[in-house]
Short mmCIF file of C-alpha atoms and ligand atoms in Angstrom, two decimals:
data_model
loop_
_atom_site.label_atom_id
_atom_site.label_comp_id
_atom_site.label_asym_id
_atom_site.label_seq_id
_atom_site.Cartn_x
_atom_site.Cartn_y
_atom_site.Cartn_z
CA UNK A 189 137.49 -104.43 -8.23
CA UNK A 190 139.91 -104.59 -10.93
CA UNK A 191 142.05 -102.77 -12.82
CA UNK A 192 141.40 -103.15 -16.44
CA UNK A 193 143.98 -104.39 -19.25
CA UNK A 194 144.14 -104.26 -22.50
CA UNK A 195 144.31 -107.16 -25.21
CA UNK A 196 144.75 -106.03 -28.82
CA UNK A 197 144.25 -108.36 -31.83
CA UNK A 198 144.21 -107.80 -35.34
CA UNK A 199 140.98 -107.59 -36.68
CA UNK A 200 137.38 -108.71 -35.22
CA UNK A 201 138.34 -112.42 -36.58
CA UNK A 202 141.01 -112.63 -35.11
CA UNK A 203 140.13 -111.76 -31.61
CA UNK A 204 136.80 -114.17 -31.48
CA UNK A 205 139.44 -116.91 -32.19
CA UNK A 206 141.91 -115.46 -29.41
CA UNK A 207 138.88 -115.17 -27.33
CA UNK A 208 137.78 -118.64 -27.66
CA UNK A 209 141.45 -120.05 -26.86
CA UNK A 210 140.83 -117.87 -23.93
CA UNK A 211 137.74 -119.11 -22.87
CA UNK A 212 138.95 -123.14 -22.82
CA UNK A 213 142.15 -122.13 -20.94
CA UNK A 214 140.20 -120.86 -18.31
CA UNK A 215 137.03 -123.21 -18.59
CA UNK A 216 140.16 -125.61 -18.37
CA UNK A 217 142.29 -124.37 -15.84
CA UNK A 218 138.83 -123.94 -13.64
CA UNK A 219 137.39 -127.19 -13.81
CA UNK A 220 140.88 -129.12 -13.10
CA UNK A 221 141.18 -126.95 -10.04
CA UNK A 222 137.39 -127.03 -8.80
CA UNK A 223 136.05 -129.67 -10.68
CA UNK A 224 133.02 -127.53 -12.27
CA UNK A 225 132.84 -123.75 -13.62
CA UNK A 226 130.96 -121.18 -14.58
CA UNK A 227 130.52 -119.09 -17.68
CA UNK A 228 128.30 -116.03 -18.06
CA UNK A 229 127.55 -115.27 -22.32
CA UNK A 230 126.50 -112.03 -24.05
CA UNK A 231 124.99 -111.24 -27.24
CA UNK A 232 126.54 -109.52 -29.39
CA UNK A 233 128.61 -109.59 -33.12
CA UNK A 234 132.24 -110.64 -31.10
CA UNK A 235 129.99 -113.08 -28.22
CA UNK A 236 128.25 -114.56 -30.95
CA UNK A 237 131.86 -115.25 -33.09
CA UNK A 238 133.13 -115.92 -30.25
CA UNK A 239 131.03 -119.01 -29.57
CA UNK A 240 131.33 -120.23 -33.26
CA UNK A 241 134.78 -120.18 -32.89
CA UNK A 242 134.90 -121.99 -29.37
CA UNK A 243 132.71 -124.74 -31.34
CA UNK A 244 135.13 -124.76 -34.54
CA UNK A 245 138.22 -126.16 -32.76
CA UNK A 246 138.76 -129.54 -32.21
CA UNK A 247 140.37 -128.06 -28.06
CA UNK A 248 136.67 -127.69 -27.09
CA UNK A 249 137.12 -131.14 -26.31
CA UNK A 250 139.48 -130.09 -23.40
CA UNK A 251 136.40 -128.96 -21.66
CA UNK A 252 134.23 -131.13 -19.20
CA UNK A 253 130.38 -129.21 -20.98
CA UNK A 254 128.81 -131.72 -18.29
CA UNK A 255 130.17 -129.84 -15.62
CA UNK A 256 129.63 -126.29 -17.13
CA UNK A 257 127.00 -123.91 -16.11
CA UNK A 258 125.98 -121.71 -18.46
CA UNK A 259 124.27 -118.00 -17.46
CA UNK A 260 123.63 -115.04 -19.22
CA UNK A 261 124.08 -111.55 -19.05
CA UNK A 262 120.92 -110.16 -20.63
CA UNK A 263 118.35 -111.08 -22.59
CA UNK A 264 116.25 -109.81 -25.03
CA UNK A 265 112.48 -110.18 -23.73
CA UNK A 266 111.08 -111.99 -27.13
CA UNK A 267 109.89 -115.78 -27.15
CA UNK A 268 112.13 -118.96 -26.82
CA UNK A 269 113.90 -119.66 -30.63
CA UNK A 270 113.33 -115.89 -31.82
CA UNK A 271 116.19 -114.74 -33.92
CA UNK A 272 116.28 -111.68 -31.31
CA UNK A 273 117.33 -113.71 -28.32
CA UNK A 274 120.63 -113.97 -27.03
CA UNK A 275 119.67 -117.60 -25.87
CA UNK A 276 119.28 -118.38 -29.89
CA UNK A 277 122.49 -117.04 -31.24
CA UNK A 278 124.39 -119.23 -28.40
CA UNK A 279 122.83 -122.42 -29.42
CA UNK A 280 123.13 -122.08 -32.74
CA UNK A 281 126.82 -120.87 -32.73
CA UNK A 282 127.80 -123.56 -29.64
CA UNK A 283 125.19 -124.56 -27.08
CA UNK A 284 123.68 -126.71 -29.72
CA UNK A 285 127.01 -128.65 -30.56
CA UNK A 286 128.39 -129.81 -26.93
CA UNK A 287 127.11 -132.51 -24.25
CA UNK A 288 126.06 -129.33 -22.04
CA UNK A 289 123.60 -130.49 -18.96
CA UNK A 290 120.49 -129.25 -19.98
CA UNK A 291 120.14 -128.23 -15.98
CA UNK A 292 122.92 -125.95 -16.08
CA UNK A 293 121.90 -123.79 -19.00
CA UNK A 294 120.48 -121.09 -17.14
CA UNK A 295 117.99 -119.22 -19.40
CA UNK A 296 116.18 -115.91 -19.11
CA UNK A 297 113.00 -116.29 -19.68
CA UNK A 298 111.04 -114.85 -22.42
CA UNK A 299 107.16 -113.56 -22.74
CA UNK A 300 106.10 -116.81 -23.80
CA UNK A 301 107.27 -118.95 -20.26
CA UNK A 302 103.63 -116.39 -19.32
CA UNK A 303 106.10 -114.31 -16.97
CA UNK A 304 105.98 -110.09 -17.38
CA UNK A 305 109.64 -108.95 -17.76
CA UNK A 306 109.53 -108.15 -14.11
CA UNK A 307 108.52 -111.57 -13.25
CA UNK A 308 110.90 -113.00 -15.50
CA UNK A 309 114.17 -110.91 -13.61
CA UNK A 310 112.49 -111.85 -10.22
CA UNK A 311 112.83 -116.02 -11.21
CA UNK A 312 116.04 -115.45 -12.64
CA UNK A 313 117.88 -113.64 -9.15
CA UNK A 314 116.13 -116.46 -7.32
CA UNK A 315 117.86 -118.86 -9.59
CA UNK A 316 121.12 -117.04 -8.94
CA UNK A 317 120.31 -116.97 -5.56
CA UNK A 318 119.64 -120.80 -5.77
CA UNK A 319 123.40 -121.73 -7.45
CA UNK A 320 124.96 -118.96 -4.93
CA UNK A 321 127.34 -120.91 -2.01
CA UNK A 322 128.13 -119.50 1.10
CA UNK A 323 131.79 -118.72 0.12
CA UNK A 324 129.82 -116.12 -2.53
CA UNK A 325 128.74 -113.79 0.32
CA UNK A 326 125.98 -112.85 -1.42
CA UNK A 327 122.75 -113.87 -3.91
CA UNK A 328 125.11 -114.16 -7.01
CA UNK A 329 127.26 -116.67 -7.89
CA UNK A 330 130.85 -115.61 -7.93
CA UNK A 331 131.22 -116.95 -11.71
CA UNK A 332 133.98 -117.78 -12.94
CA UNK A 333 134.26 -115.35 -16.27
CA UNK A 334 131.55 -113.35 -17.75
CA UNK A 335 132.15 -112.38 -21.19
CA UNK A 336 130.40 -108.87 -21.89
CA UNK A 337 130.06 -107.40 -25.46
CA UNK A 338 129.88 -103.65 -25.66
CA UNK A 339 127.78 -101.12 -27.73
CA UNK A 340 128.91 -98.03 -29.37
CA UNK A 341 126.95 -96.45 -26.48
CA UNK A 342 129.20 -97.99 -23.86
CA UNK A 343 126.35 -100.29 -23.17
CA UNK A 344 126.96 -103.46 -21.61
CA UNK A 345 124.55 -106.55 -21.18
CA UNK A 346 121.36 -104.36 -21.45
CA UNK A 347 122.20 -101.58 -19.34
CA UNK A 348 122.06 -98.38 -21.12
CA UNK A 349 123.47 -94.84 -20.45
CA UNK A 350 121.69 -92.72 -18.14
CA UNK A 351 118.57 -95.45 -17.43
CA UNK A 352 117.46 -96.69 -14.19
CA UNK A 353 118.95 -100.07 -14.09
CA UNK A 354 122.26 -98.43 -13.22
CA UNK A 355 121.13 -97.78 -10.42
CA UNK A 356 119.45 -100.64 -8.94
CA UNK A 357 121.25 -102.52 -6.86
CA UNK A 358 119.24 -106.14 -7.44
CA UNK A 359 121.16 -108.23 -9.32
CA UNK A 360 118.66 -108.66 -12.30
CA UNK A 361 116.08 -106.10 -13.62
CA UNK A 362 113.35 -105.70 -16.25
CA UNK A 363 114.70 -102.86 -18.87
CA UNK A 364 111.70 -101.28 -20.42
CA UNK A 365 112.75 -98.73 -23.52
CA UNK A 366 115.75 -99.66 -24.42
CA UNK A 367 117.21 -97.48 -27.06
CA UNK A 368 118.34 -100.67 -28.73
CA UNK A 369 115.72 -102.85 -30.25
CA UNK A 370 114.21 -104.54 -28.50
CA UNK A 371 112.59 -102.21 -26.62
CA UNK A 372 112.17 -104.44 -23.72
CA UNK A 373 115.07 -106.92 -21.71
CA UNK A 374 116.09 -108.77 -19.02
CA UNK A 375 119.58 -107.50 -17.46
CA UNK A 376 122.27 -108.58 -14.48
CA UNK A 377 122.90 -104.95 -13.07
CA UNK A 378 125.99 -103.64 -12.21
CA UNK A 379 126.31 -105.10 -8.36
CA UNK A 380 125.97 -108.97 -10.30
CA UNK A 381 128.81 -107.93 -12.81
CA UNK A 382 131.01 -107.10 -10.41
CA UNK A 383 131.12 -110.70 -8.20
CA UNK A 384 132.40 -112.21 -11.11
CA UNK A 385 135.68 -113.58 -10.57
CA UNK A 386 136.76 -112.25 -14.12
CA UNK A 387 134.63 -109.61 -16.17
CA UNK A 388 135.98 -109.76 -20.11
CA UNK A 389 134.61 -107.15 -21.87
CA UNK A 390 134.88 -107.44 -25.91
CA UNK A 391 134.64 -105.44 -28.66
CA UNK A 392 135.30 -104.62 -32.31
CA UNK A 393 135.09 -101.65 -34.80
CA UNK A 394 136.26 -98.55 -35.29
CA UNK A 395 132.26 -97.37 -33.78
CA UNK A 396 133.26 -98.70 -30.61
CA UNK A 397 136.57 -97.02 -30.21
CA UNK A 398 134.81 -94.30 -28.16
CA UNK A 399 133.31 -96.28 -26.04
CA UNK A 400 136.12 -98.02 -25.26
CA UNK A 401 138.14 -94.89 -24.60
CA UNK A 402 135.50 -93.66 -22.24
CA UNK A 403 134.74 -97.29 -20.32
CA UNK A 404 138.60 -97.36 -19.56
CA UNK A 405 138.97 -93.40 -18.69
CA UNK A 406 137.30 -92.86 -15.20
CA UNK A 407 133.99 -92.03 -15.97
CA UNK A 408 131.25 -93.33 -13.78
CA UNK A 409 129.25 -96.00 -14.86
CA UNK A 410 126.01 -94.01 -15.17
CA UNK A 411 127.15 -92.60 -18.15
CA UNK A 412 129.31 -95.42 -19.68
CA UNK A 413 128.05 -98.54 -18.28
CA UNK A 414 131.26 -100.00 -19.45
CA UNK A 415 132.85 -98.14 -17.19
CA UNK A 416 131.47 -100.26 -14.25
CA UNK A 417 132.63 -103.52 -16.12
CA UNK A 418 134.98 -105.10 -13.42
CA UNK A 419 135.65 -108.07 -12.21
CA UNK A 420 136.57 -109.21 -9.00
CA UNK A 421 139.95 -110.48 -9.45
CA UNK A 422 140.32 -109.64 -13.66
CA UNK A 423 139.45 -107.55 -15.88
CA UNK A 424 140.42 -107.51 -19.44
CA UNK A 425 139.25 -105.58 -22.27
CA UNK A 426 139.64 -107.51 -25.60
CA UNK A 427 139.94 -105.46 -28.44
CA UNK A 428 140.31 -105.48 -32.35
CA UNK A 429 142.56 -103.12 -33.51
CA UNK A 430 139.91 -100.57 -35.05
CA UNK A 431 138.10 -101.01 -31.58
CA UNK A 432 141.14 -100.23 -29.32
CA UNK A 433 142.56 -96.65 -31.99
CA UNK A 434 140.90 -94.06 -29.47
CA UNK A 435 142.54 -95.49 -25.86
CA UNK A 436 145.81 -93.39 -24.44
CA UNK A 437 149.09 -94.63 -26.27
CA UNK A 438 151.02 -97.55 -23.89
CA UNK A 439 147.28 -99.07 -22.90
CA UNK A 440 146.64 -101.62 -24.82
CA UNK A 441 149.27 -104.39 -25.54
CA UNK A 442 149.03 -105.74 -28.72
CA UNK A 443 148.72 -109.32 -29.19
CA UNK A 444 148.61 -109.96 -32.68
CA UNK A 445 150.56 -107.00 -34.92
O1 LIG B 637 121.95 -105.71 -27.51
C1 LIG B 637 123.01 -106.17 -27.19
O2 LIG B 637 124.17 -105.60 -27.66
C2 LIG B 637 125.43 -105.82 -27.07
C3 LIG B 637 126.54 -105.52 -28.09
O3 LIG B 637 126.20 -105.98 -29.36
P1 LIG B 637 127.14 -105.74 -30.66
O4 LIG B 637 126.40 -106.40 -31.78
O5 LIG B 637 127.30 -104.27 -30.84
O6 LIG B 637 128.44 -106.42 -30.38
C4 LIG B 637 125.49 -107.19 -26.47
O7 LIG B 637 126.62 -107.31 -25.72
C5 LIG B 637 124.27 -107.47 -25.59
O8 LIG B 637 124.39 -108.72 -24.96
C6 LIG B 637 123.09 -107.43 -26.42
O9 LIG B 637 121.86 -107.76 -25.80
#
């Protein structure tokens, strides 16, 4: 696993337009080198700006969406087109506004498809384990960046502090209670996180600056979920100024004074 760095922007607008330069480089770089990648989206206040600003610039053209798949992290377990779902914010900030293949938008399915939440994590890790090559040693994808947003809590996709998804070691799981509404979610666990080839954890606020502290201190991941947000060959965390004021001096490199 990685070792974490540190980007520092500005302010929260800022940083979803830094992010979204980000994201085309590498969708970019990816696809010229392989000829198809992989992205994994979160939720979230910075995903969701994130997106909008990916689908504001004219150099989301630069991207092949054809030959894009499209995953997600967690999900909140409420019907397909509820404001709730993570799957809703994405279209309407991006998914909805590029030639995506319909087939490669990989959605977690919600109460209405007639699956339980269990059910619903079950299909999902089989279609994982469906898009998984041999060179991915495993029943996940290695994907090519997953963006993660991050709660004040340290939470990351929908694994909380201290619940029992952290320690399951299938890569998706039902998450009943969350302390977050909605109470109940579909969630990639820790072991799934950490085959991505790059894990890009962002955040913004001055609530988060905590969290952030703590998911780039050595705590285990049981505690701060963010803590166990590595990728396999990168890690960044992506900050907004506010966000990044609680990590150690000489951290964070600061992008955008
Ligand atoms: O519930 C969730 O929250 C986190 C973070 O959200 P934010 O609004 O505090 O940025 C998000 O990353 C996750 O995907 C989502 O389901």
């Amino acid at each position: 696993m990685s070792v974490p760095n540190v980007v520092v922007h500005r302010n929260a607008d800022i940083l979803a337009k830094a992010v979204a330069a980000r994201i085309i480089t590498r969708l970019v770089d990816v696809q010229s080198a392989k000829g198809s990648a992989s992205i994994v989206l979160t939720g979230g206040t910075v995903g969701i700006a994130t997106l909008a600003a990916i689908a504001a610039t004219p150099a989301r053209d630069a991207v092949d969406w054809r030959r894009l798949d499209v995953w997600w992290g967690d999900e909140r377990f409420v019907p397909a087109g509820d404001k709730e779902r993570n799957e809703t914010g994405a279209r309407e900030a991006l998914l909805d506004h590029v030639d995506l293949d319909p087939e490669r938008v990989h959605v977690m399915r919600g109460p209405d498809s007639g699956m339980t939440a269990e059910e619903s994590a079950d299909s999902y890790a089989a279609e994982l384990r469906k898009a998984a090559r041999p060179e991915d040693h495993g029943p996940v994808p290695s994907f090519d960046v997953m963006l993660l947003g991050m709660g004040p809590d340290s939470h990351v996709a929908s694994l909380f502090p201290g619940m029992p998804a952290l320690y399951d070691t299938r890569p998706v799981v039902a998450v009943h209670g969350s302390p977050k509404p909605p109470p109940t979610r579909i969630s990639l666990t820790l072991p799934a996180i950490q085959v991505a080839r790059e894990v890009w954890v962002v955040a913004a606020g001055e609530e988060k600056s905590g969290a952030v502290r703590l998911a780039l201190s050595d705590s285990g991941p049981v505690q701060v979920p963010a803590a166990g947000a590595r990728g396999r060959g990168r890690t960044l965390f992506l900050l907004d100024r506010a966000a990044a004021g609680k990590i150690p001096p000489g951290l964070g490199r600061m992008a955008s004074p």
